[in-house]
mmCIF file of C-alpha atoms and ligand atoms in Angstrom:
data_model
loop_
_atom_site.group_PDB
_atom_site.id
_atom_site.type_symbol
_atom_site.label_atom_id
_atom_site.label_comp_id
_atom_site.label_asym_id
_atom_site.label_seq_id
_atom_site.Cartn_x
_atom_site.Cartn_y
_atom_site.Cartn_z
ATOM 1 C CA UNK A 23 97.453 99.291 167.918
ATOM 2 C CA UNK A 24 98.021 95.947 166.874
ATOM 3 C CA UNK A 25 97.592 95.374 162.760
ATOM 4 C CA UNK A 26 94.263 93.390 163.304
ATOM 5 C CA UNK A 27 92.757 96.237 165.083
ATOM 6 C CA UNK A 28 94.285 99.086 162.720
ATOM 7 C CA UNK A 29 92.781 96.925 159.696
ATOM 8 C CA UNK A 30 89.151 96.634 161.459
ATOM 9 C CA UNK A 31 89.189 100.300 162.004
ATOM 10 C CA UNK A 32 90.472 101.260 158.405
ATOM 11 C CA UNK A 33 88.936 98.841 156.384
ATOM 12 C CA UNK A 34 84.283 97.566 155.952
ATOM 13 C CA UNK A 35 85.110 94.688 153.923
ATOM 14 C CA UNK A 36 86.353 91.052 156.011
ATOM 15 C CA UNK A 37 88.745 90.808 158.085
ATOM 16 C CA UNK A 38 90.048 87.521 159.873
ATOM 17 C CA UNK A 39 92.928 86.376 162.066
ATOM 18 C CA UNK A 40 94.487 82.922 161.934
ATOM 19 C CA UNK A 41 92.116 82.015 159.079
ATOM 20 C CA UNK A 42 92.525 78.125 157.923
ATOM 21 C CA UNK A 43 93.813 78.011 154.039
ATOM 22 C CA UNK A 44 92.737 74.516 153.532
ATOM 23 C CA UNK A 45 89.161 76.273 153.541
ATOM 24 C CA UNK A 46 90.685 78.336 150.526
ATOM 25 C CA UNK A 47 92.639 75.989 148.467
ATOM 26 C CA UNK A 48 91.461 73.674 146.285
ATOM 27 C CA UNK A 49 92.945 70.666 147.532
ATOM 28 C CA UNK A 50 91.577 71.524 151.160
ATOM 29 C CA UNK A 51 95.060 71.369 152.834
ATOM 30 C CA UNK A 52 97.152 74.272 154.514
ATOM 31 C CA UNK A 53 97.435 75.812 157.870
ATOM 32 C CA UNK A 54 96.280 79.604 158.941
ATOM 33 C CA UNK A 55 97.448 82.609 157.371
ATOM 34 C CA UNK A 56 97.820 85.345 160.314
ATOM 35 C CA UNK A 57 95.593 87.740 158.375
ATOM 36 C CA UNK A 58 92.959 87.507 156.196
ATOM 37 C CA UNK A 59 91.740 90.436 154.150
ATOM 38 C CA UNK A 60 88.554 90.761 151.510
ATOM 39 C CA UNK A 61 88.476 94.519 151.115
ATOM 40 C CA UNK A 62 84.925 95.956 150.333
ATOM 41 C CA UNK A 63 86.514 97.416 146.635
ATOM 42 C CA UNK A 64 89.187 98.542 145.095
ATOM 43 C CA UNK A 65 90.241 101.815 146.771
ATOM 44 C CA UNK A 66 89.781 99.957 150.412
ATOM 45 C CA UNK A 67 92.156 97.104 148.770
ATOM 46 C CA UNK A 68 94.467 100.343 147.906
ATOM 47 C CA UNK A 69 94.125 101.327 151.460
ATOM 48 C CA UNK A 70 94.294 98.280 152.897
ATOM 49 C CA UNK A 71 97.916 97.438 150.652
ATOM 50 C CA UNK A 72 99.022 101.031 151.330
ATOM 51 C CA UNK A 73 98.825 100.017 155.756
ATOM 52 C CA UNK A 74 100.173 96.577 155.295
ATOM 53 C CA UNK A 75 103.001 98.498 153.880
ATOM 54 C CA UNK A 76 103.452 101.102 156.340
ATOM 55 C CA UNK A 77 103.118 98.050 159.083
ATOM 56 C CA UNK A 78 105.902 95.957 156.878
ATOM 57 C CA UNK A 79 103.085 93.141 156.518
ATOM 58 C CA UNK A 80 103.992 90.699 153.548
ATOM 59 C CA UNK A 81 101.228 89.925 151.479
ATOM 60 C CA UNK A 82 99.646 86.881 148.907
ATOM 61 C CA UNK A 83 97.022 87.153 146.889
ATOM 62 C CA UNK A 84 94.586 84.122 146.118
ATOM 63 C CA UNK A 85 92.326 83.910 143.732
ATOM 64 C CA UNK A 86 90.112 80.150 143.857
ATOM 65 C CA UNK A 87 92.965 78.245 145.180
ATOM 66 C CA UNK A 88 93.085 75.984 142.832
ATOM 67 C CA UNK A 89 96.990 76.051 141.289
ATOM 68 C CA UNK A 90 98.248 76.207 145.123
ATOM 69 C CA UNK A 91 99.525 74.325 148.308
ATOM 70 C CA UNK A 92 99.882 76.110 151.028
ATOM 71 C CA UNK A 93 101.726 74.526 153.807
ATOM 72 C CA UNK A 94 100.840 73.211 157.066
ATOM 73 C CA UNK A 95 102.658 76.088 159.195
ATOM 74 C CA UNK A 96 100.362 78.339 157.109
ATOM 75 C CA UNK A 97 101.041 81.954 155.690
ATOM 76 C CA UNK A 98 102.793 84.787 157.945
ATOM 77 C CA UNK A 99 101.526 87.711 157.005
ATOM 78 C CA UNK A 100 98.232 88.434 155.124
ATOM 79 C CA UNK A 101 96.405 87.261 152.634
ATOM 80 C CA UNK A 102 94.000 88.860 150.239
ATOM 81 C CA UNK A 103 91.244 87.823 148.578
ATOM 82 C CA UNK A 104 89.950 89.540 145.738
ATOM 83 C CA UNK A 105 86.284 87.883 144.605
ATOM 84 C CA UNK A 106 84.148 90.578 146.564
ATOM 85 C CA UNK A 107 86.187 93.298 145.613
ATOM 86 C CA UNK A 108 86.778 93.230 142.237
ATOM 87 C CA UNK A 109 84.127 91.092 140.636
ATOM 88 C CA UNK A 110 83.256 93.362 138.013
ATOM 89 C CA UNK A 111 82.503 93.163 134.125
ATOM 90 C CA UNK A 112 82.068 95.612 131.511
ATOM 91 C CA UNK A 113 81.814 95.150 127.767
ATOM 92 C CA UNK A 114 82.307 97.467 124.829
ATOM 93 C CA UNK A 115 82.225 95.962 121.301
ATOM 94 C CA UNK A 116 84.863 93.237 121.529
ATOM 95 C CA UNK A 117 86.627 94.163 124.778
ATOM 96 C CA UNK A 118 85.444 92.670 127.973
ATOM 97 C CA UNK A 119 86.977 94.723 130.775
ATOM 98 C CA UNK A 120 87.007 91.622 133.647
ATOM 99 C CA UNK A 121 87.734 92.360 137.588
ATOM 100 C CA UNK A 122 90.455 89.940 139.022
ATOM 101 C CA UNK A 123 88.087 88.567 141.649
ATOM 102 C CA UNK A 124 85.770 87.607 138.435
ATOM 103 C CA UNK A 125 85.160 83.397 138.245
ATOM 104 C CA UNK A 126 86.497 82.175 134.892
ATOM 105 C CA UNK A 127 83.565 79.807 133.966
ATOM 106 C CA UNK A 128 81.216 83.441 134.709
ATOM 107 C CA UNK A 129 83.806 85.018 132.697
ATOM 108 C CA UNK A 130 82.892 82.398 129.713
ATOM 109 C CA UNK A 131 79.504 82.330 130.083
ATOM 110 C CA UNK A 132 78.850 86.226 130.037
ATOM 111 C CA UNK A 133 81.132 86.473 126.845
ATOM 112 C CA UNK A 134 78.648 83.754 125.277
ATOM 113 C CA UNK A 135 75.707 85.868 126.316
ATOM 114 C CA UNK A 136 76.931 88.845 124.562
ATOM 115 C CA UNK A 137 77.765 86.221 121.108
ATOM 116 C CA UNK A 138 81.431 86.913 122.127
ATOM 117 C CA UNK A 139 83.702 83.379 121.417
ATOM 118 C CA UNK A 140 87.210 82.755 122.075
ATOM 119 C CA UNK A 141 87.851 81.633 125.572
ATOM 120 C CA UNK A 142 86.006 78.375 125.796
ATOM 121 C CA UNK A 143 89.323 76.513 125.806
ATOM 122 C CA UNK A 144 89.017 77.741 129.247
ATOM 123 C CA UNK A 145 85.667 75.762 130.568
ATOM 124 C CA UNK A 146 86.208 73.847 133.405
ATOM 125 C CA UNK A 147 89.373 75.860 134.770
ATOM 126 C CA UNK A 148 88.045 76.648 138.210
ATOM 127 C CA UNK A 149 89.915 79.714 138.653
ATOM 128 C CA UNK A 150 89.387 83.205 138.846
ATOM 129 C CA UNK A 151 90.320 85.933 136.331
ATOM 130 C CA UNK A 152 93.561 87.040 138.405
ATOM 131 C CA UNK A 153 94.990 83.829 139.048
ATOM 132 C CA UNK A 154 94.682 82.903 135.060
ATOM 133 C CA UNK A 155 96.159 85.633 134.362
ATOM 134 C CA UNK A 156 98.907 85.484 136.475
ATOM 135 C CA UNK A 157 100.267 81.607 135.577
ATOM 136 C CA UNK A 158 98.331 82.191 131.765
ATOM 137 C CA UNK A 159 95.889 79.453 132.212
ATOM 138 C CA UNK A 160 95.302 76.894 129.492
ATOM 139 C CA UNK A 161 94.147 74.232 127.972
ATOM 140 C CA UNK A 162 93.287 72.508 124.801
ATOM 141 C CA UNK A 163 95.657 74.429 122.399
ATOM 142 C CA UNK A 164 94.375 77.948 124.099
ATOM 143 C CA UNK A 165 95.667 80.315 126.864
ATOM 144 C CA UNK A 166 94.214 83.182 128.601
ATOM 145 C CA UNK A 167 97.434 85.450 127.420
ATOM 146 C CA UNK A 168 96.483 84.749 123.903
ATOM 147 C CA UNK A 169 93.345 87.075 124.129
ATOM 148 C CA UNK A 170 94.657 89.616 126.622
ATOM 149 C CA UNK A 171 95.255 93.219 125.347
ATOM 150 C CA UNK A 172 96.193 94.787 129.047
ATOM 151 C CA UNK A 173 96.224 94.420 132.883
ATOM 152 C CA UNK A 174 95.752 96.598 135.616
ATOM 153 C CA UNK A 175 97.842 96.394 137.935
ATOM 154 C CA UNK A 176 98.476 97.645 141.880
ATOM 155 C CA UNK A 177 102.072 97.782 143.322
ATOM 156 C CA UNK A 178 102.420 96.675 147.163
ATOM 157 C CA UNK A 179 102.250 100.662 147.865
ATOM 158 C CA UNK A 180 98.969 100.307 146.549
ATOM 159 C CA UNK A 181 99.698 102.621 143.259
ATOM 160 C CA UNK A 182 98.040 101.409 140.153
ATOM 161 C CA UNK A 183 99.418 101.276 136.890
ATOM 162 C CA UNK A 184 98.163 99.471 133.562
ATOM 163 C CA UNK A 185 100.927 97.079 131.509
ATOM 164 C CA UNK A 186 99.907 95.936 127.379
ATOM 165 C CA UNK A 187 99.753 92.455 127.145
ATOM 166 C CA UNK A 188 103.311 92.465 125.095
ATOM 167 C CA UNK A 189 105.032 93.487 128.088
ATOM 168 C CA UNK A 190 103.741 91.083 130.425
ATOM 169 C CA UNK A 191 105.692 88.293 128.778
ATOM 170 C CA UNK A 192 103.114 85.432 128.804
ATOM 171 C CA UNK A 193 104.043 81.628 128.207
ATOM 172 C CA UNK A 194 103.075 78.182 128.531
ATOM 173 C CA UNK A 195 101.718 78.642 132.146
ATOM 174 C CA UNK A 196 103.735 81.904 133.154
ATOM 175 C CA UNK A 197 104.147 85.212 133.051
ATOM 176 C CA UNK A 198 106.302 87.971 133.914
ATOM 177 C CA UNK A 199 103.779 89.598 136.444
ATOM 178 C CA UNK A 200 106.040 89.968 139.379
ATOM 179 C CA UNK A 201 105.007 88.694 142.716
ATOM 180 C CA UNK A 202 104.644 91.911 144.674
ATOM 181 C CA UNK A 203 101.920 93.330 142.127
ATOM 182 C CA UNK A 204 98.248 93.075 142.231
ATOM 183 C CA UNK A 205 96.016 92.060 139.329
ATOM 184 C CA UNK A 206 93.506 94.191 139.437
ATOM 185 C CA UNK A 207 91.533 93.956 136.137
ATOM 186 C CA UNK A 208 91.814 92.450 132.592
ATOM 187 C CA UNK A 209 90.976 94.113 129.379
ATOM 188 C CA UNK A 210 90.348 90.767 127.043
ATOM 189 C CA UNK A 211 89.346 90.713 123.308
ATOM 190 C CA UNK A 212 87.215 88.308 121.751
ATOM 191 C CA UNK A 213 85.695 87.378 118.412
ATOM 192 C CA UNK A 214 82.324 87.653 117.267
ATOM 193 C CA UNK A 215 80.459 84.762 117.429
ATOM 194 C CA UNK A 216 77.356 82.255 117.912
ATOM 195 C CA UNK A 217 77.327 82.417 121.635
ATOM 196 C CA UNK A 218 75.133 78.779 121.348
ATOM 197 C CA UNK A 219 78.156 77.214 119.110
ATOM 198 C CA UNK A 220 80.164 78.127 121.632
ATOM 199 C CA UNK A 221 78.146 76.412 124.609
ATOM 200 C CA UNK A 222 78.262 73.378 122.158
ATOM 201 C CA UNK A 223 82.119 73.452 122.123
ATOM 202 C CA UNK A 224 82.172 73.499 126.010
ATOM 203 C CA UNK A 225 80.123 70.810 126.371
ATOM 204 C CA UNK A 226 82.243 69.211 124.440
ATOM 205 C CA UNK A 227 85.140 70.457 126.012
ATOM 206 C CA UNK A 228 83.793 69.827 129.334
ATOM 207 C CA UNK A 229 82.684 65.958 128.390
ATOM 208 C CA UNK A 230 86.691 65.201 127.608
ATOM 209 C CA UNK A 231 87.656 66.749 130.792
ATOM 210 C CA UNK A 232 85.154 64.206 132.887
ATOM 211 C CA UNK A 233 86.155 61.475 130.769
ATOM 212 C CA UNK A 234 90.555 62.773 131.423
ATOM 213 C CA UNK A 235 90.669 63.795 134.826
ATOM 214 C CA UNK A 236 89.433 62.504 138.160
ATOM 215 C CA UNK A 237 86.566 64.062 140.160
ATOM 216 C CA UNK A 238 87.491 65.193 143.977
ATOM 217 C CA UNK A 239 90.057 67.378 145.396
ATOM 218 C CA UNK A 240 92.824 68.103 143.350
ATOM 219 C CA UNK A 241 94.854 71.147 142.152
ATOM 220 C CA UNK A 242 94.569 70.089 138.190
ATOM 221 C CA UNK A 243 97.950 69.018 136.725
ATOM 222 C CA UNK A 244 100.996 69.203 139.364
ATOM 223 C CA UNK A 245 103.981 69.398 136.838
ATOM 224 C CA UNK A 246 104.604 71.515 133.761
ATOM 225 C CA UNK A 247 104.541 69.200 130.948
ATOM 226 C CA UNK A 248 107.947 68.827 129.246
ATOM 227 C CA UNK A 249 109.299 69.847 125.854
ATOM 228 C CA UNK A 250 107.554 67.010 123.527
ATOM 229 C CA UNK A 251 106.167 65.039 126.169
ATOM 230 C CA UNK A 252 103.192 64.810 128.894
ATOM 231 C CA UNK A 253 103.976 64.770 132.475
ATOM 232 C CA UNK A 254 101.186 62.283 133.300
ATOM 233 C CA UNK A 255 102.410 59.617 130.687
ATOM 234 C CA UNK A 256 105.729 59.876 132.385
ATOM 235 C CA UNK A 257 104.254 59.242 135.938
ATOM 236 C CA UNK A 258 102.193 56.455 134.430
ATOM 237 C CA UNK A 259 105.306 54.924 132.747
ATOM 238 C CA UNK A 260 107.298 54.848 135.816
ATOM 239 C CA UNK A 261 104.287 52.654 137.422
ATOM 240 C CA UNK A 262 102.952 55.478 139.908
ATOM 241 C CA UNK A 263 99.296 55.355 139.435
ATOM 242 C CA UNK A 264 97.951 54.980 142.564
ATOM 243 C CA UNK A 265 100.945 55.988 144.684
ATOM 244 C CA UNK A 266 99.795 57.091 148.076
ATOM 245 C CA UNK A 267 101.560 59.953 151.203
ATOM 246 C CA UNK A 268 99.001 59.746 153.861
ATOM 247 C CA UNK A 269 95.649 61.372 152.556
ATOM 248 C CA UNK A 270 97.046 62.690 149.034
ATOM 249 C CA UNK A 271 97.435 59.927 146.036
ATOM 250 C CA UNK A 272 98.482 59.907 142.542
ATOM 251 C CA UNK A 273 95.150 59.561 140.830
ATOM 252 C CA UNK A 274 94.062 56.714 138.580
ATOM 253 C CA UNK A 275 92.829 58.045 136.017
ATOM 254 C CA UNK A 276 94.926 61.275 135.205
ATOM 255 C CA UNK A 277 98.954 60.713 136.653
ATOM 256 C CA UNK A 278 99.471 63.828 136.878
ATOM 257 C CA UNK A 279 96.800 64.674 139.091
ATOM 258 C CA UNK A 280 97.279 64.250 143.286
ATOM 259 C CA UNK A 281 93.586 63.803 144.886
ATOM 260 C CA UNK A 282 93.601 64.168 148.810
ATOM 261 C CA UNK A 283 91.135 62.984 150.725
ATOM 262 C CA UNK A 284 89.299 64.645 154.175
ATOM 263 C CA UNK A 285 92.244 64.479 157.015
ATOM 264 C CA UNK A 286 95.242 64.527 154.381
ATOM 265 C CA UNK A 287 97.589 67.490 155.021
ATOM 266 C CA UNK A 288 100.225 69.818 153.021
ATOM 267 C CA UNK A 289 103.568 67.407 153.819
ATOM 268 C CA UNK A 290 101.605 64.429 152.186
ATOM 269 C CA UNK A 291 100.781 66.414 148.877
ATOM 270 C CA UNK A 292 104.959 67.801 149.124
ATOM 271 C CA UNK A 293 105.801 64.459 150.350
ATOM 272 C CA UNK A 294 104.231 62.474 147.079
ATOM 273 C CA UNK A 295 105.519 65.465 145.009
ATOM 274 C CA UNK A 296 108.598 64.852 146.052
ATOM 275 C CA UNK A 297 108.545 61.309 145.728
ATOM 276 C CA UNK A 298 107.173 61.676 142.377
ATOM 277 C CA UNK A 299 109.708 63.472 140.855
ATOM 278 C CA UNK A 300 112.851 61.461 141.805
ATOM 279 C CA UNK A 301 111.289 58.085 140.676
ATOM 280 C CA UNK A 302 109.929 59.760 136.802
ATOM 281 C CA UNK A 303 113.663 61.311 137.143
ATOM 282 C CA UNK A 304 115.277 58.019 137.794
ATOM 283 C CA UNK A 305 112.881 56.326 135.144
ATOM 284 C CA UNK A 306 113.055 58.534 132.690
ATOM 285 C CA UNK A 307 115.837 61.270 133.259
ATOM 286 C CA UNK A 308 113.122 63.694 133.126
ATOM 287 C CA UNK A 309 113.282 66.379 135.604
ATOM 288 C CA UNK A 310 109.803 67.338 135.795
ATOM 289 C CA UNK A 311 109.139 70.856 137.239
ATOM 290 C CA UNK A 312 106.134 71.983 139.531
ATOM 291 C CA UNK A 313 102.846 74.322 137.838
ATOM 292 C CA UNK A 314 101.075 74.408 141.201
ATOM 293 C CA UNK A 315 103.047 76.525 143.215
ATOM 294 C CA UNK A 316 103.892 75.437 146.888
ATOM 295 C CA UNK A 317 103.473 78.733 149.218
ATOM 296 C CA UNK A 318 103.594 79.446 152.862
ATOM 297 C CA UNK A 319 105.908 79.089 155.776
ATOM 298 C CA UNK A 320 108.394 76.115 155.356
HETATM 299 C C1 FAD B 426 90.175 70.327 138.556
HETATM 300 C C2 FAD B 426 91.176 71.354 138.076
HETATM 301 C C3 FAD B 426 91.420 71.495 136.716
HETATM 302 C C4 FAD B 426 92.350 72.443 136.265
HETATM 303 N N1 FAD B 426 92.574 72.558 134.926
HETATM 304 C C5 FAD B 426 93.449 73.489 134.478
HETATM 305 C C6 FAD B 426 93.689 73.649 133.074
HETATM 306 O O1 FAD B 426 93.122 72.968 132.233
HETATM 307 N N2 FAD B 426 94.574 74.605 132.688
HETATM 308 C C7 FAD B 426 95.223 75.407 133.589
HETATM 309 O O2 FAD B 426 95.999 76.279 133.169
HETATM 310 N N3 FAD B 426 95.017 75.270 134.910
HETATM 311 C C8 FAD B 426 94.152 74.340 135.378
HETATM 312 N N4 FAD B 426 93.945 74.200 136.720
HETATM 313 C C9 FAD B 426 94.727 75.016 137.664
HETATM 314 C C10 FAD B 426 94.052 76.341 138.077
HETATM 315 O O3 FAD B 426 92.644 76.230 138.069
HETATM 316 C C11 FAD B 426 94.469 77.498 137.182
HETATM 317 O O4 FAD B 426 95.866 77.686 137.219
HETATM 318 C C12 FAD B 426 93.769 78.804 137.594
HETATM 319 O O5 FAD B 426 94.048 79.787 136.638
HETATM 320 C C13 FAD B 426 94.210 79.308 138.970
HETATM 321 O O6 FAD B 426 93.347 80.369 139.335
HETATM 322 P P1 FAD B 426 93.016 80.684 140.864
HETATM 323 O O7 FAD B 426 92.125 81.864 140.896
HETATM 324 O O8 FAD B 426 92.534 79.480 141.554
HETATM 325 O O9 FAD B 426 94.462 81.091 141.367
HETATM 326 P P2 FAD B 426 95.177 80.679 142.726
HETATM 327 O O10 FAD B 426 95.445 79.217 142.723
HETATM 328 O O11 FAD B 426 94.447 81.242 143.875
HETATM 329 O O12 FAD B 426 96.551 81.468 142.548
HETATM 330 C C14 FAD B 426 97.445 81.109 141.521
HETATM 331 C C15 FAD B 426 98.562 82.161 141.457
HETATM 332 O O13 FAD B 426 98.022 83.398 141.027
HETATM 333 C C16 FAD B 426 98.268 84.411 141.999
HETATM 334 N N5 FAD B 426 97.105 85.296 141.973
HETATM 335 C C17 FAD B 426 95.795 84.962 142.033
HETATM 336 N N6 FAD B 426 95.031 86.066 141.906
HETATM 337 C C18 FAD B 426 95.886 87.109 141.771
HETATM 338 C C19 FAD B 426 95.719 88.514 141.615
HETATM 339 N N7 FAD B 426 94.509 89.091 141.547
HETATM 340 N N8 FAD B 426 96.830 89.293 141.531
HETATM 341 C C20 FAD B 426 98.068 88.741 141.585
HETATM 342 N N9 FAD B 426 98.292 87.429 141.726
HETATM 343 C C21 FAD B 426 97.207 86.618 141.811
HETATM 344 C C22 FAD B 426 98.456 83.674 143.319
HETATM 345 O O14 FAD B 426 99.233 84.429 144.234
HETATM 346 C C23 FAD B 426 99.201 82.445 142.826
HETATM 347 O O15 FAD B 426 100.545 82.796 142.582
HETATM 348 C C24 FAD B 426 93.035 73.259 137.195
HETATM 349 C C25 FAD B 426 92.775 73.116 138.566
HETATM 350 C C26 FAD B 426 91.858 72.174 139.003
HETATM 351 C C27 FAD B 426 91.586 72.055 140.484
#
């Protein structure tokens, strides 16, 4: 039985085969992963890991798509999304308990509901809780790792384990969580607080955001920024505003943003990346390194 069919017997939640990524990612580029999986909960994404496994199936996990490019050729192999499975949230006192699959900006807003502050920094990240997480999402002076007190986690046998937030070795927009595990939940801890103060901040927050950083199809900031400097000045100061591959451009009003537009595909966005990077390098000596991560078959 081929692994389609052994997943569509096995498994309620979605299955598809050949399923386009640009319909996934952010920036609305990437071919089709071979296998797409959005298990029904968590012990069909444990039995779901457990046959990939068995089959020798490689597996990625997306969250919103929004800190990746996938490719053109696509992703061989499955792919596993998490938002219907694991889209839970549970609150005791000061500790939110948030499912991967959970949206960050539902995240916020529930933590406001229950006068719970601390994770506004976060307000217009359009991620989910898993992919934060796992590159420690951040902005304005705050990051998700900052208010994290432990993961779950499932290992590509499908065994779960749980990992304190000391251990999982978070930085500026990394961690230590290792490719082959699954982020399963988030225990988070937050600070009392006036839930509307906090929906004042955001919309503060959220005003200097539309004011930064362009509207349309991007993938946020491309490049890390470097020690003392910002990434987008750079681009700006080597005169790349504007730059164009195809359907993907260096946007206007933020440099380090790429926008694409309907038609552009995966080797435009790498293309300008690439391009990118050897004229700030030649400019400025500055080798600037990626924070969206590039995935899929080469
Ligand atoms: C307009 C815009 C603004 C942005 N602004 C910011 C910002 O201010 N700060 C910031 O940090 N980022 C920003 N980003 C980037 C992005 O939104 C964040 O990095 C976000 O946290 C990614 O979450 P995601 O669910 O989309 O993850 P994805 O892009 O789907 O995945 C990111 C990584 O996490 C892994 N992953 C996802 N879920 C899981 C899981 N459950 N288990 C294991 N691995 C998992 C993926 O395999 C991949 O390696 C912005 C993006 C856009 C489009």
């Amino acid at each position: 039985m081929d692994i389609y069919r052994r997943l569509m017997k096995e498994m309620e939640g979605e299955i598809r085969r050949d399923e386009p990524m640009s319909a996934h990612t952010w920036l609305g580029v990437g071919g089709p992963a071979d296998l797409f999986v959005s298990p029904r909960d968590r012990d069909e994404l444990a039995r779901g890991v457990a046959i990939l496994a068995e089959e020798g199936i490689p597996f990625l996990v997306i969250g919103n798509g929004s800190n990746v490019v996938v490719r053109d050729k696509g992703i061989r192999g499955a792919v596993l999304t998490l938002t219907r499975a694991l889209n839970t949230f549970a609150i005791d006192g000061r500790i939110i308990r948030a499912g991967a699959g959970m949206g960050l900006s539902r995240l916020i807003d529930s933590s406001l509901d229950h006068s719970l502050r601390g994770l506004e920094f976060a307000a217009g990240i359009p991620g989910t809780v898993g992919g934060a997480v796992k590159v420690n999402a951040g902005s304005h002076g705050g990051e998700i790792g900052g208010s994290i007190r432990s993961v779950d986690l499932m290992d590509a046998s499908g065994e779960t384990f749980a990992r304190r937030a000391e251990d999982l070795g978070f930085s500026y927009r990394t961690s230590l969580i290792s490719r082959d595990w699954i982020i399963l939940e988030a225990e988070i801890e937050l600070e009392e607080g006036d839930g509307e103060e906090g929906r004042r901040r955001i919309a503060e927050l959220l005003g200097e955001r539309r004011r930064t950083q362009p509207t349309g199809r991007s993938a946020g900031c491309i490049f890390r920024n470097p020690k003392g400097a910002a990434a987008g000045m750079l681009i700006d100061r080597a005169g790349l505003k504007g730059l164009r591959v195809g359907g993907a451009r260096v946007s206007e009003r933020h440099a380090n943003f790429i926008l694409t537009e309907p038609g552009a595909s995966a080797d435009d966005v790498i293309d300008l990346i690439t391009q990118v990077r050897e004229q700030v390098e030649r400019r400025s000596g500055v080798e600037l390194e990626l924070e969206v991560e590039i995935v899929g078959q080469d």
